[in-house]
Every structure is written in C-alpha cells, then in structure tokens.
Short mmCIF file of C-alpha atoms and ligand atoms in Angstrom, two decimals:
data_model
loop_
_atom_site.label_atom_id
_atom_site.label_comp_id
_atom_site.label_asym_id
_atom_site.label_seq_id
_atom_site.Cartn_x
_atom_site.Cartn_y
_atom_site.Cartn_z
CA UNK A 884 7.20 -0.03 -11.72
CA UNK A 885 6.66 -1.43 -8.34
CA UNK A 886 4.25 1.07 -6.42
CA UNK A 887 2.01 1.36 -3.75
CA UNK A 888 -0.30 4.36 -3.92
CA UNK A 889 -3.43 5.56 -3.50
CA UNK A 890 -6.75 6.29 -5.49
CA UNK A 891 -9.81 9.00 -5.44
CA UNK A 892 -12.99 8.50 -7.60
CA UNK A 893 -15.64 10.89 -7.48
CA UNK A 894 -18.60 11.14 -9.27
CA UNK A 895 -21.66 14.21 -8.48
CA UNK A 896 -25.00 13.44 -9.55
CA UNK A 897 -25.96 17.48 -8.67
CA UNK A 898 -23.23 18.21 -11.04
CA UNK A 899 -20.69 19.87 -8.72
CA UNK A 900 -17.23 20.24 -10.18
CA UNK A 901 -15.65 16.90 -7.83
CA UNK A 902 -11.97 18.49 -8.70
CA UNK A 903 -10.75 19.99 -5.12
CA UNK A 904 -12.40 16.78 -3.42
CA UNK A 905 -10.59 14.63 -5.45
CA UNK A 906 -7.44 16.37 -4.61
CA UNK A 907 -8.28 16.10 -0.42
CA UNK A 908 -8.82 12.89 -0.90
CA UNK A 909 -5.39 12.36 -1.83
CA UNK A 910 -3.44 14.88 0.75
CA UNK A 911 -5.60 12.54 2.60
CA UNK A 912 -3.92 9.39 0.85
CA UNK A 913 -0.38 10.77 0.95
CA UNK A 914 0.92 8.66 2.91
CA UNK A 915 0.46 6.32 -0.17
CA UNK A 916 3.13 8.01 -2.04
CA UNK A 917 4.66 10.63 -2.27
CA UNK A 918 6.61 10.20 -5.77
CA UNK A 919 3.73 11.93 -8.48
CA UNK A 920 0.31 13.15 -7.92
CA UNK A 921 -2.34 13.46 -10.97
CA UNK A 922 -6.06 13.80 -11.52
CA UNK A 923 -8.47 13.37 -14.59
CA UNK A 924 -11.77 14.67 -15.55
CA UNK A 925 -13.42 14.38 -18.94
CA UNK A 926 -12.14 16.23 -21.93
CA UNK A 927 -9.32 17.11 -20.94
CA UNK A 928 -5.70 15.56 -20.47
CA UNK A 929 -4.66 14.39 -17.61
CA UNK A 930 -2.97 16.51 -14.78
CA UNK A 931 0.07 14.97 -13.41
CA UNK A 932 2.72 16.67 -11.30
CA UNK A 933 5.61 15.20 -9.09
CA UNK A 934 6.34 15.60 -5.28
CA UNK A 935 4.08 15.88 -3.14
CA UNK A 936 0.05 18.01 -3.24
CA UNK A 937 1.25 20.64 -0.81
CA UNK A 938 4.73 21.08 -2.88
CA UNK A 939 2.99 22.31 -5.95
CA UNK A 940 -0.64 23.20 -5.17
CA UNK A 941 -0.56 26.67 -4.83
CA UNK A 942 1.89 27.20 -8.02
CA UNK A 943 -0.50 24.97 -9.64
CA UNK A 944 -4.05 26.66 -8.33
CA UNK A 945 -4.14 29.02 -12.22
CA UNK A 946 -4.05 25.27 -14.32
CA UNK A 947 -6.20 23.34 -11.54
CA UNK A 948 -9.13 26.01 -11.76
CA UNK A 949 -9.57 25.22 -15.52
CA UNK A 950 -10.18 21.82 -14.27
CA UNK A 951 -13.87 21.08 -14.10
CA UNK A 952 -16.14 17.95 -14.16
CA UNK A 953 -19.06 16.26 -12.09
CA UNK A 954 -16.21 13.42 -12.12
CA UNK A 955 -12.56 12.41 -12.09
CA UNK A 956 -10.15 10.32 -10.63
CA UNK A 957 -6.86 11.00 -9.21
CA UNK A 958 -3.65 8.75 -7.69
CA UNK A 959 -0.89 9.51 -5.45
CA UNK A 960 2.31 7.52 -7.03
CA UNK A 961 4.60 5.89 -4.70
CA UNK A 962 7.64 4.05 -6.52
CA UNK A 963 11.35 3.40 -4.92
CA UNK A 964 13.01 2.92 -8.55
CA UNK A 965 14.87 6.25 -9.92
CA UNK A 966 12.39 6.71 -12.65
CA UNK A 967 10.33 9.27 -11.30
CA UNK A 968 8.78 10.76 -14.87
CA UNK A 969 5.46 11.96 -15.24
CA UNK A 970 5.25 9.56 -17.77
CA UNK A 971 4.58 6.85 -15.08
CA UNK A 972 2.08 8.37 -12.88
CA UNK A 973 -1.23 8.20 -13.23
CA UNK A 974 -3.91 8.65 -13.99
CA UNK A 975 -2.98 7.37 -17.79
CA UNK A 976 -5.03 7.21 -20.82
CA UNK A 977 -5.55 4.34 -22.78
CA UNK A 978 -7.09 4.97 -26.03
CA UNK A 979 -7.03 8.17 -28.45
CA UNK A 980 -8.73 11.30 -26.96
CA UNK A 981 -12.22 11.34 -27.43
CA UNK A 982 -12.66 7.52 -28.57
CA UNK A 983 -15.49 6.18 -27.54
CA UNK A 984 -14.18 3.03 -25.58
CA UNK A 985 -11.17 5.41 -24.40
CA UNK A 986 -10.46 6.13 -20.44
CA UNK A 987 -8.18 7.27 -18.24
CA UNK A 988 -6.89 4.51 -15.74
CA UNK A 989 -5.85 4.97 -11.76
CA UNK A 990 -4.08 2.23 -10.12
CA UNK A 991 -3.16 0.94 -6.81
CA UNK A 992 -1.31 -2.28 -7.16
CA UNK A 993 0.88 -4.72 -9.18
CA UNK A 994 0.74 -7.08 -11.93
CA UNK A 995 2.53 -9.49 -13.69
CA UNK A 996 3.61 -8.15 -17.11
CA UNK A 997 4.37 -11.23 -18.74
CA UNK A 998 0.66 -12.55 -18.58
CA UNK A 999 -0.62 -9.56 -20.00
CA UNK A 1000 1.87 -9.28 -22.94
CA UNK A 1001 0.35 -13.42 -23.72
CA UNK A 1002 -3.31 -11.59 -23.57
CA UNK A 1003 -2.32 -9.18 -25.49
CA UNK A 1004 -0.67 -11.17 -27.86
CA UNK A 1005 -3.18 -13.87 -27.91
CA UNK A 1006 -5.61 -10.63 -29.30
CA UNK A 1007 -2.75 -9.85 -31.97
CA UNK A 1008 -1.50 -7.05 -30.05
CA UNK A 1009 1.84 -5.69 -30.42
CA UNK A 1010 3.01 -4.79 -26.72
CA UNK A 1011 6.04 -3.02 -26.69
CA UNK A 1012 8.56 -3.01 -24.03
CA UNK A 1013 8.79 -0.41 -21.58
CA UNK A 1014 4.86 -0.44 -20.86
CA UNK A 1015 3.97 -0.50 -17.40
CA UNK A 1016 1.36 -3.13 -16.15
CA UNK A 1017 -1.41 -0.56 -15.70
CA UNK A 1018 -1.06 0.39 -19.42
CA UNK A 1019 -0.90 -3.19 -20.00
CA UNK A 1020 -3.90 -4.34 -18.50
CA UNK A 1021 -5.69 -0.74 -19.97
CA UNK A 1022 -5.04 -2.10 -23.50
CA UNK A 1023 -6.49 -5.50 -22.68
CA UNK A 1024 -9.27 -4.06 -21.24
CA UNK A 1025 -9.62 -1.70 -24.18
CA UNK A 1026 -9.36 -4.20 -26.68
CA UNK A 1027 -12.15 -6.02 -24.84
CA UNK A 1028 -14.77 -2.84 -24.94
CA UNK A 1029 -14.30 -2.45 -28.31
CA UNK A 1030 -14.56 -6.00 -29.05
CA UNK A 1031 -18.39 -4.73 -27.80
CA UNK A 1032 -17.88 -6.34 -24.10
CA UNK A 1033 -19.73 -4.27 -21.20
CA UNK A 1034 -16.74 -3.30 -18.52
CA UNK A 1035 -17.46 -7.05 -16.33
CA UNK A 1036 -17.40 -8.70 -19.25
CA UNK A 1037 -13.78 -6.79 -20.42
CA UNK A 1038 -12.55 -8.04 -16.63
CA UNK A 1039 -13.71 -11.33 -16.97
CA UNK A 1040 -11.79 -12.13 -20.46
CA UNK A 1041 -8.95 -10.31 -19.38
CA UNK A 1042 -8.98 -11.52 -15.23
CA UNK A 1043 -7.06 -15.15 -15.93
CA UNK A 1044 -3.89 -14.06 -17.37
CA UNK A 1045 -4.63 -10.55 -13.69
CA UNK A 1046 -1.52 -12.01 -11.95
CA UNK A 1047 -1.10 -9.84 -8.52
CA UNK A 1048 -3.23 -6.86 -7.29
CA UNK A 1049 -4.87 -4.22 -8.90
CA UNK A 1050 -7.66 -1.61 -6.89
CA UNK A 1051 -8.17 0.75 -9.33
CA UNK A 1052 -10.61 3.55 -10.47
CA UNK A 1053 -11.63 4.32 -14.01
CA UNK A 1054 -12.95 7.30 -15.66
CA UNK A 1055 -14.54 6.48 -19.75
CA UNK A 1056 -15.47 8.67 -22.22
CA UNK A 1057 -18.75 7.70 -21.99
CA UNK A 1058 -19.24 8.97 -18.75
CA UNK A 1059 -18.94 6.41 -15.93
CA UNK A 1060 -16.70 6.39 -13.13
CA UNK A 1061 -15.32 2.53 -12.67
CA UNK A 1062 -14.05 0.73 -9.61
CA UNK A 1063 -12.72 -2.41 -9.61
CA UNK A 1064 -10.64 -5.08 -6.92
CA UNK A 1065 -8.82 -7.66 -7.46
CA UNK A 1066 -10.47 -11.39 -6.71
CA UNK A 1067 -8.57 -11.64 -3.94
CA UNK A 1068 -8.37 -8.06 -2.33
CA UNK A 1069 -4.79 -7.68 -1.82
CA UNK A 1070 -5.33 -3.76 -1.70
CA UNK A 1071 -7.91 -1.90 0.25
CA UNK A 1072 -10.50 0.13 -1.73
CA UNK A 1073 -13.68 1.30 -0.13
CA UNK A 1074 -16.70 3.31 -1.29
CA UNK A 1075 -18.59 6.32 0.32
CA UNK A 1076 -21.55 9.26 -0.16
CA UNK A 1077 -21.24 12.98 0.33
CA UNK A 1078 -24.70 13.58 1.21
CA UNK A 1079 -24.50 17.43 0.72
CA UNK A 1080 -23.14 17.46 -2.75
CA UNK A 1081 -24.73 13.79 -3.51
CA UNK A 1082 -21.71 11.81 -4.56
CA UNK A 1083 -20.36 8.96 -4.49
CA UNK A 1084 -16.46 8.79 -3.49
CA UNK A 1085 -14.02 6.03 -3.67
CA UNK A 1086 -10.75 5.67 -2.07
CA UNK A 1087 -8.05 3.41 -0.83
CA UNK A 1088 -8.33 3.98 2.43
CA UNK A 1089 -11.11 5.74 4.28
CA UNK A 1090 -9.34 8.16 5.96
CA UNK A 1091 -9.64 10.44 2.52
CA UNK A 1092 -14.04 9.83 3.03
CA UNK A 1093 -13.13 11.12 6.51
CA UNK A 1094 -11.46 14.44 5.61
CA UNK A 1095 -13.91 15.33 2.69
CA UNK A 1096 -16.91 14.89 5.24
CA UNK A 1097 -18.52 11.66 3.04
CA UNK A 1098 -19.75 8.61 5.28
CA UNK A 1099 -17.93 5.31 4.33
CA UNK A 1100 -21.09 2.78 2.83
CA UNK A 1101 -18.65 -0.43 2.78
CA UNK A 1102 -15.60 -2.06 1.12
CA UNK A 1103 -15.97 -2.59 -2.46
CA UNK A 1104 -15.48 -6.38 -2.36
CA UNK A 1105 -12.33 -8.63 -3.81
CA UNK A 1106 -13.95 -9.70 -7.19
CA UNK A 1107 -16.47 -6.70 -7.54
CA UNK A 1108 -16.34 -3.85 -9.57
CA UNK A 1109 -19.12 -0.91 -9.46
CA UNK A 1110 -20.36 1.22 -12.31
CA UNK A 1111 -21.66 4.90 -11.52
CA UNK A 1112 -22.98 6.75 -14.46
CA UNK A 1113 -26.18 9.28 -14.44
CA UNK A 1114 -28.16 5.89 -13.78
CA UNK A 1115 -26.77 5.46 -10.71
CA UNK A 1116 -24.54 3.01 -9.56
CA UNK A 1117 -24.29 -0.80 -10.32
CA UNK A 1118 -22.17 -3.64 -8.94
CA UNK A 1119 -21.42 -6.29 -10.32
CA UNK A 1120 -18.72 -9.82 -9.87
CA UNK A 1121 -16.23 -10.33 -13.14
CA UNK A 1122 -14.83 -12.79 -10.06
CA UNK A 1123 -15.78 -15.05 -7.03
CA UNK A 1124 -12.76 -16.49 -4.79
CA UNK A 1125 -13.58 -17.84 -1.87
CA UNK A 1126 -9.68 -17.48 -0.56
CA UNK A 1127 -8.78 -13.62 0.08
CA UNK A 1128 -5.31 -12.30 0.37
CA UNK A 1129 -5.48 -9.42 2.25
CA UNK A 1130 -2.36 -7.32 2.99
CA UNK A 1131 -1.77 -7.32 6.72
CA UNK A 1132 1.16 -4.72 6.13
CA UNK A 1133 -1.78 -2.42 5.79
CA UNK A 1134 -2.43 -2.96 8.83
CA UNK A 1135 0.71 -3.01 10.61
CA UNK A 1136 2.65 -0.41 8.48
CA UNK A 1137 0.61 1.00 5.82
CA UNK A 1138 -2.89 2.51 6.42
CA UNK A 1139 -3.73 5.44 8.10
CA UNK A 1140 -4.84 4.35 11.42
CA UNK A 1141 -7.89 6.28 11.23
CA UNK A 1142 -8.74 3.91 8.67
CA UNK A 1143 -11.29 1.40 8.20
CA UNK A 1144 -10.21 -1.64 6.25
CA UNK A 1145 -12.91 -4.54 5.46
CA UNK A 1146 -14.63 -3.31 8.98
CA UNK A 1147 -11.75 -3.07 10.75
CA UNK A 1148 -9.95 0.47 12.12
CA UNK A 1149 -5.98 0.26 11.55
CA UNK A 1150 -5.48 2.17 14.63
CA UNK A 1151 -7.18 -0.41 17.25
CA UNK A 1152 -5.67 -3.64 14.66
CA UNK A 1153 -2.17 -2.00 15.79
CA UNK A 1154 -2.76 -1.97 19.46
CA UNK A 1155 -4.04 -5.14 19.32
CA UNK A 1156 -0.95 -6.48 18.02
CA UNK A 1157 0.54 -4.93 21.08
CA UNK A 1158 -1.02 -6.80 23.30
CA UNK A 1159 -1.00 -10.09 21.86
CA UNK A 1160 2.67 -9.33 21.84
CA UNK A 1161 2.77 -8.97 25.57
CA UNK A 1162 0.78 -12.33 26.22
CA UNK A 1163 3.69 -14.67 23.48
CA UNK A 1164 6.73 -12.14 24.63
CA UNK A 1165 6.19 -11.14 28.23
CA UNK A 1166 9.37 -9.07 29.00
CA UNK A 1167 11.00 -7.66 32.47
CA UNK A 1168 11.84 -4.48 31.50
CA UNK A 1169 11.42 -0.57 32.30
CA UNK A 1170 9.83 1.27 30.23
CA UNK A 1171 7.81 0.13 26.14
CA UNK A 1172 9.40 2.71 23.75
CA UNK A 1173 7.46 2.88 20.33
CA UNK A 1174 9.94 3.39 17.14
CA UNK A 1175 8.01 6.20 15.62
CA UNK A 1176 5.23 6.75 14.06
CA UNK A 1177 4.04 3.00 13.16
CA UNK A 1178 4.66 1.32 16.10
CA UNK A 1179 2.89 3.52 18.52
CA UNK A 1180 -0.08 1.33 18.96
CA UNK A 1181 0.90 -1.38 19.39
CA UNK A 1182 3.66 0.10 22.36
CA UNK A 1183 0.75 1.47 23.45
CA UNK A 1184 -1.31 -2.16 23.49
CA UNK A 1185 1.90 -3.68 24.99
CA UNK A 1186 1.84 -1.26 27.52
CA UNK A 1187 -1.07 -1.38 28.53
CA UNK A 1188 -1.42 -5.10 28.77
CA UNK A 1189 2.22 -6.00 30.77
CA UNK A 1190 1.51 -2.90 32.89
CA UNK A 1191 5.75 -1.45 31.71
CA UNK A 1192 5.17 1.80 31.21
CA UNK A 1193 4.98 3.49 27.48
CA UNK A 1194 7.60 6.16 26.87
CA UNK A 1195 8.02 8.20 23.73
CA UNK A 1196 11.81 7.96 24.21
CA UNK A 1197 12.33 8.37 20.12
CA UNK A 1198 10.38 11.65 18.28
CA UNK A 1199 10.45 11.94 14.57
CA UNK A 1200 11.98 16.14 13.91
CA UNK A 1201 8.89 16.18 11.23
CA UNK A 1202 10.26 19.85 10.19
CA UNK A 1203 13.88 19.35 9.41
CA UNK A 1204 13.00 17.23 6.05
CA UNK A 1205 9.74 16.89 5.14
CA UNK A 1206 8.18 13.92 3.72
CA UNK A 1207 10.79 11.52 4.15
CA UNK A 1208 9.30 9.73 6.81
CA UNK A 1209 8.82 6.30 5.34
CA UNK A 1210 11.71 4.18 5.94
CA UNK A 1211 12.11 0.75 3.77
CA UNK A 1212 10.62 2.65 0.94
CA UNK A 1213 13.33 5.01 0.19
CA UNK A 1214 16.40 3.09 0.31
CA UNK A 1215 18.36 6.77 -0.91
CA UNK A 1216 17.18 8.74 2.38
CA UNK A 1217 17.15 5.62 5.02
CA UNK A 1218 19.45 6.92 6.36
CA UNK A 1219 18.66 10.20 6.39
CA UNK A 1220 14.94 9.21 7.95
CA UNK A 1221 16.68 7.62 10.55
CA UNK A 1222 19.09 10.47 11.54
CA UNK A 1223 16.04 12.02 11.08
CA UNK A 1224 14.74 10.66 14.97
CA UNK A 1225 15.72 12.35 18.00
CA UNK A 1226 16.53 10.70 21.30
CA UNK A 1227 14.81 12.09 24.11
CA UNK A 1228 17.73 10.88 26.87
CA UNK A 1229 16.16 11.92 29.99
CA UNK A 1230 13.43 9.06 28.95
CA UNK A 1231 15.98 6.35 28.10
CA UNK A 1232 18.84 6.69 29.70
CA UNK A 1233 19.96 3.53 31.98
CA UNK A 1234 16.84 1.63 31.16
CA UNK A 1235 15.59 -1.56 30.57
CA UNK A 1236 13.76 -0.57 27.25
CA UNK A 1237 11.48 -3.03 25.71
CA UNK A 1238 11.63 -1.08 22.07
CA UNK A 1239 8.31 -2.15 19.90
CA UNK A 1240 8.59 -1.52 15.84
CA UNK A 1241 5.81 -3.10 12.96
CA UNK A 1242 8.77 -4.98 10.84
CA UNK A 1243 12.76 -5.27 9.60
CA UNK A 1244 13.23 -5.44 6.12
CA UNK A 1245 16.61 -4.29 5.36
CA UNK A 1246 17.59 -3.95 9.27
CA UNK A 1247 19.32 -0.79 8.52
CA UNK A 1248 17.30 1.46 10.32
CA UNK A 1249 16.73 -1.25 13.41
CA UNK A 1250 20.52 -1.49 13.86
CA UNK A 1251 20.74 2.27 13.81
CA UNK A 1252 18.06 3.23 16.30
CA UNK A 1253 19.51 0.61 18.64
CA UNK A 1254 23.37 1.18 18.42
CA UNK A 1255 23.07 5.49 17.83
CA UNK A 1256 19.28 6.11 19.25
CA UNK A 1257 19.35 3.94 22.23
CA UNK A 1258 23.46 3.65 22.63
CA UNK A 1259 22.14 5.40 26.03
CA UNK A 1260 20.01 2.56 27.43
CA UNK A 1261 20.62 0.02 29.71
CA UNK A 1262 19.56 -2.95 27.47
CA UNK A 1263 17.10 -3.07 24.23
CA UNK A 1264 15.15 -5.74 23.27
CA UNK A 1265 13.29 -5.34 20.05
CA UNK A 1266 9.48 -6.71 19.31
CA UNK A 1267 7.65 -6.43 15.76
CA UNK A 1268 4.34 -6.60 15.18
CA UNK A 1269 5.21 -8.76 12.05
CA UNK A 1270 6.83 -11.52 11.10
CA UNK A 1271 10.81 -11.90 9.74
CA UNK A 1272 10.13 -10.80 6.03
CA UNK A 1273 11.99 -13.45 3.92
CA UNK A 1274 10.44 -13.17 0.71
CA UNK A 1275 9.59 -10.42 -2.38
CA UNK A 1276 5.88 -8.95 -2.31
CA UNK A 1277 4.54 -9.50 -5.77
CA UNK A 1278 1.44 -7.77 -4.93
CA UNK A 1279 1.82 -3.92 -4.62
CA UNK A 1280 4.44 -3.14 -1.96
CA UNK A 1281 7.39 -2.32 -3.21
CA UNK A 1282 10.36 -4.62 -0.95
CA UNK A 1283 13.69 -4.83 -1.51
CA UNK A 1284 14.93 -7.56 -3.39
CA UNK A 1285 15.24 -11.07 -1.69
CA UNK A 1286 18.97 -10.55 -1.02
CA UNK A 1287 18.56 -7.50 0.65
CA UNK A 1288 15.95 -8.37 2.95
CA UNK A 1289 17.89 -8.93 6.61
CA UNK A 1290 15.91 -11.88 7.54
CA UNK A 1291 17.34 -13.84 4.05
CA UNK A 1292 20.17 -12.38 4.16
CA UNK A 1293 21.40 -13.93 7.58
CA UNK A 1294 18.70 -16.74 8.02
CA UNK A 1295 18.72 -18.76 4.57
CA UNK A 1296 18.24 -21.97 4.90
CA UNK A 1297 17.95 -21.98 8.45
CA UNK A 1298 14.82 -23.65 10.26
CA UNK A 1299 15.26 -23.37 13.54
CA UNK A 1300 13.15 -20.32 14.94
CA UNK A 1301 15.56 -20.15 17.76
CA UNK A 1302 18.08 -19.85 15.22
CA UNK A 1303 16.87 -17.09 13.01
CA UNK A 1304 15.64 -15.32 16.17
CA UNK A 1305 19.03 -15.26 17.87
CA UNK A 1306 20.97 -14.20 14.18
CA UNK A 1307 18.69 -11.51 13.83
CA UNK A 1308 19.13 -10.10 17.10
CA UNK A 1309 22.79 -10.22 17.42
CA UNK A 1310 22.49 -8.43 13.81
CA UNK A 1311 20.48 -5.82 14.99
CA UNK A 1312 22.44 -5.37 18.84
CA UNK A 1313 19.92 -6.33 21.19
CA UNK A 1314 19.73 -8.59 23.71
CA UNK A 1315 16.27 -10.20 22.74
CA UNK A 1316 14.28 -10.60 19.37
CA UNK A 1317 10.28 -11.59 19.48
CA UNK A 1318 7.92 -11.12 16.94
CA UNK A 1319 3.71 -11.49 16.20
CA UNK A 1320 3.50 -15.25 14.28
CA UNK A 1321 0.64 -15.24 11.67
CA UNK A 1322 -1.89 -16.41 14.25
CA UNK A 1323 -1.05 -13.14 15.78
CA UNK A 1324 -1.42 -11.59 12.81
CA UNK A 1325 -5.00 -12.90 11.61
CA UNK A 1326 -5.81 -12.56 15.41
CA UNK A 1327 -5.32 -8.85 15.51
CA UNK A 1328 -6.91 -7.98 12.68
CA UNK A 1329 -9.74 -10.68 13.61
CA UNK A 1330 -10.13 -12.50 10.23
CA UNK A 1331 -8.91 -15.93 9.69
CA UNK A 1332 -5.47 -16.56 8.07
CA UNK A 1333 -6.80 -17.97 4.92
CA UNK A 1334 -7.86 -14.43 4.29
CA UNK A 1335 -4.72 -12.71 4.97
CA UNK A 1336 -1.82 -13.16 2.08
CA UNK A 1337 1.56 -13.65 4.17
CA UNK A 1338 3.39 -14.75 1.44
CA UNK A 1339 6.01 -12.63 1.90
CA UNK A 1340 6.71 -14.13 5.70
CA UNK A 1341 5.84 -17.55 4.91
CA UNK A 1342 6.84 -17.74 1.00
CA UNK A 1343 3.80 -19.53 0.16
CA UNK A 1344 2.41 -17.52 -3.17
CA UNK A 1345 -0.76 -19.90 -3.90
CA UNK A 1346 -3.11 -16.84 -3.77
CA UNK A 1347 -1.46 -15.44 -6.74
CA UNK A 1348 -1.70 -17.68 -9.98
CA UNK A 1349 1.44 -18.35 -10.19
CA UNK A 1350 4.77 -16.81 -8.42
CA UNK A 1351 6.19 -14.04 -10.63
CA UNK A 1352 9.77 -14.67 -12.06
CA UNK A 1353 11.64 -10.77 -10.79
CA UNK A 1354 14.94 -11.35 -9.53
CA UNK A 1355 16.31 -8.07 -9.59
CA UNK A 1356 14.99 -4.31 -9.37
CA UNK A 1357 15.41 -3.92 -13.13
CA UNK A 1358 13.89 -7.05 -14.07
CA UNK A 1359 10.54 -5.81 -11.69
CA UNK A 1360 10.50 -1.99 -13.33
CA UNK A 1361 9.31 -3.57 -16.97
S1 SF4 B 2606 3.55 -10.46 0.55
FE1 SF4 B 2606 3.72 -9.45 2.32
S2 SF4 B 2606 3.48 -7.58 1.62
FE2 SF4 B 2606 3.31 -8.23 0.14
S3 SF4 B 2606 0.50 -8.07 -0.19
FE3 SF4 B 2606 1.78 -10.28 1.04
S4 SF4 B 2606 1.48 -9.76 3.08
FE4 SF4 B 2606 1.22 -7.68 1.60
#
C-alpha cells in the first residue's frame, strides 16, 4: 500500500508502562495518518484499530489498560486506497509469536516490492503475492537475524534491495527497541529523552516529543540504526551516503508546523517560503489570503515581505466534518473538504486577492476555491510554495497516478515554463500563477538542493536505486 504514516517507539529504563506515552505521541502525529492506528508491547499481539485515535480511545480504554510494557512501538497509518483493513495496519508481527528472532515492525515510507521479492527468492524464501512492502522487508530482516546476523548486519545485507523510503521502529522479542532510517533520509525520524520517566522516545516528528514533555536529542541520521535495550543506546551505520534526499513536501505541507526536522522548524521554513515567493513573484494586490491551513505561514511571510495586508479570507469549518482536512490525499472526500472551506466575504469582496497555497496536485481543490469560494473577488492570483508536481512519488507520499496530476495532464511535453504556467493558470481560473522553484525550496529549508528529493517536480529519480515501474494505483498497491 502507498502510505505516509507516523511512528513512535518508547523504552523506559525504570520500568514505566509506555503505552500511554505511545498513544499520546501517536495522537500528536495523527496528521500523518488517519486510517488506522496500532500499538505493540512485548508478550501480546499488536493492538490495532481503524480510524483516528480519538474515535476509539474511550471505547477501548479497558482493552488498552491490559497492555503493559516498559518498551513498545506505535503507528498511525494513512492510505488512499479503499483497502482500509486491520490486516494492513501496523505494527506488523514478523515471525511466530515468541520466536527468538521475531519482532513487531511499524514503518513510515514505501519500498519497491519487486526488489524485496528478488532478495527473498535468492534466499529461497517463497513470498506469496499480496504481502506489503513492510512484510517483505520484515521477512528479509527476520531471515538475516535467523542466519546469525546482528541487526546492523541484517540491514546491511538487505540494504541493496531496499529501494525507496523507510523510517521505522521495531520491537524485538529479545527486548530491544530498534529505530532505523533509510540511507537517503526521505522521511523524518527523531530521538528524544524523557527525564522524569527515564525513557528514550523515537518519533516521526518532534511534535510528538513536545506533547510528552520529552526533549529532542537529535534526528536519526540517514543510514543509521539505533538499538536501545537494558544496556543503553547504541548507534551504528548500515549505510553512509553523501547524497541525502529529504522530502521538501514535509516542510511545505505534511509535517506539523511546530516540528523540527533536520534542525529546521517547519513553521519558520514555511514563512521563509512566503518571503521568497514575495521576492520572486512580486505582485500588485489588495490582500494576501492563505488556503487554510498549511499555507498560512507562507501567506504571512508573503505579506510581511511585500507589505500587502494578510487576511483570513477562507476558513475551515472543522466541526462539520471531523478528520477530513487533507484534500489531495483523500480522493473520495476531496469535494467535501473544499466544501468545508468557508469564505469571509467581507474580507475578499471586490479585492485583488493574492492566494497562497502549498501545491497543485490534481488541481480540483484550487479550481473550486477560485471559482466558487473566491468568486466575489475582483481578481485572484495564485502563488504556490511548491513547484508543479508532474511525476509520481515512490518515496512515501501517496500522490495520484501520473495521469491524474494536473501539471502532467495539461502540460505534458511542454518545456517552456511560461506556457506551462499559462495553461495551469487558465485551468484553475486565476489571472497569474507563480511558485517557488527548487532553489527557493532549498533556500527556504536551508539545505542544499543536493540534499533534497525533488523527483516529483523534476522527474529525476537518481536518489532511488531505480525508478519503480508502477503505472496505476492498483499496481502500486501490491
Ligand atoms: S517525490 Fe516529491 S513527495 Fe516524494 S519524497 Fe520526493 S519530494 Fe517528497
């Protein structure tokens, strides 16, 4: 399944039950996945439920109170496919219960299944169709552990077959909490420490550490594996690559604004994207309006730099449809999400609006916002913090298939930037379209272009081992 998820792992040296910590951490990461959630502690099957945590937590409090462990892992899952089953939810058990080398695994990212199947075949392991990328990776690791390899050796041996992204936590039967991040660092993963509870915490984003009152120690490095057990914490490298490929989409759209990723606060990066937009696309307008919510800091930044007043011309009605605030990742609810945006007519009527958004994926939401929500404006220009998305993502964010991407659909084969912009602007119904180029993305984040993955906008997949051959959503599901 194609998914972008959130993971949490916790290990208490003083024997505190970490289940509550893990659930609180997962709630802070709920924006990364609302389809299912799960927790695993030693000695019991993973506990999994569908939907968001707040929907089931009260009903499940009795079952959850039976979970007890001084170490554990958790996961929130997102997938756009209809197959929203508990079987596909994480954590996933690998190996028979109580098997010496068995473990539970929770994964954020996407790996090419074909390459993993090749590895398993070479090892003489039959790999039935229908297994997810995480299950296949788990089988490879399990086999290596059974062959007597250490954790770092198990990852080293499997690494040439790990094409894509993974930030993961593992709970082993031998009483270890393992955290590992792929060699390019596509998806975030960080390490924290809770002083009062003497606990290490690993989480997809630092916002999960903040809600727990834990201190961010550092990001887990690309290619690093961390092992925590009663002896303490041990860090090793299973791979070291000069070229990293952090996903800029985490900064423009996906991550919580309060999080720090690679030492950069997401909110400040978004504001900087707005400053840079104002420098590269200086427009004449009456007001700057964000598409809520992720574009708000960038709109503030644009307003700050340009001196054009910031207005909340569009607001989300959060209580009408709870949990459906992500538009491009929830196809069936897309129209609903936009209908959930309310216009403050008094702010936009008759005004020349500079509308700031994070990206155009299918273009449907932007078109509806411009055509319906801002129809009383005198003129609308659209500025995006992320350049046009023309190519699929194979590293953990579930874009639609390439044919569904607006920029690809209506600008395929066109090289001239002005013509691309004109076409997209005409389709959306705005008088001007502008966006940050890759150099601005790099400046906004404060990281060299060579350390960013930009495949979905440039079509350059050199940060992957090879470009997977998926063409349709069905093929991607595996
Ligand atoms: S392809 Fe795009 S969305 Fe996917 S990891 Fe790279 S930059 Fe992020």
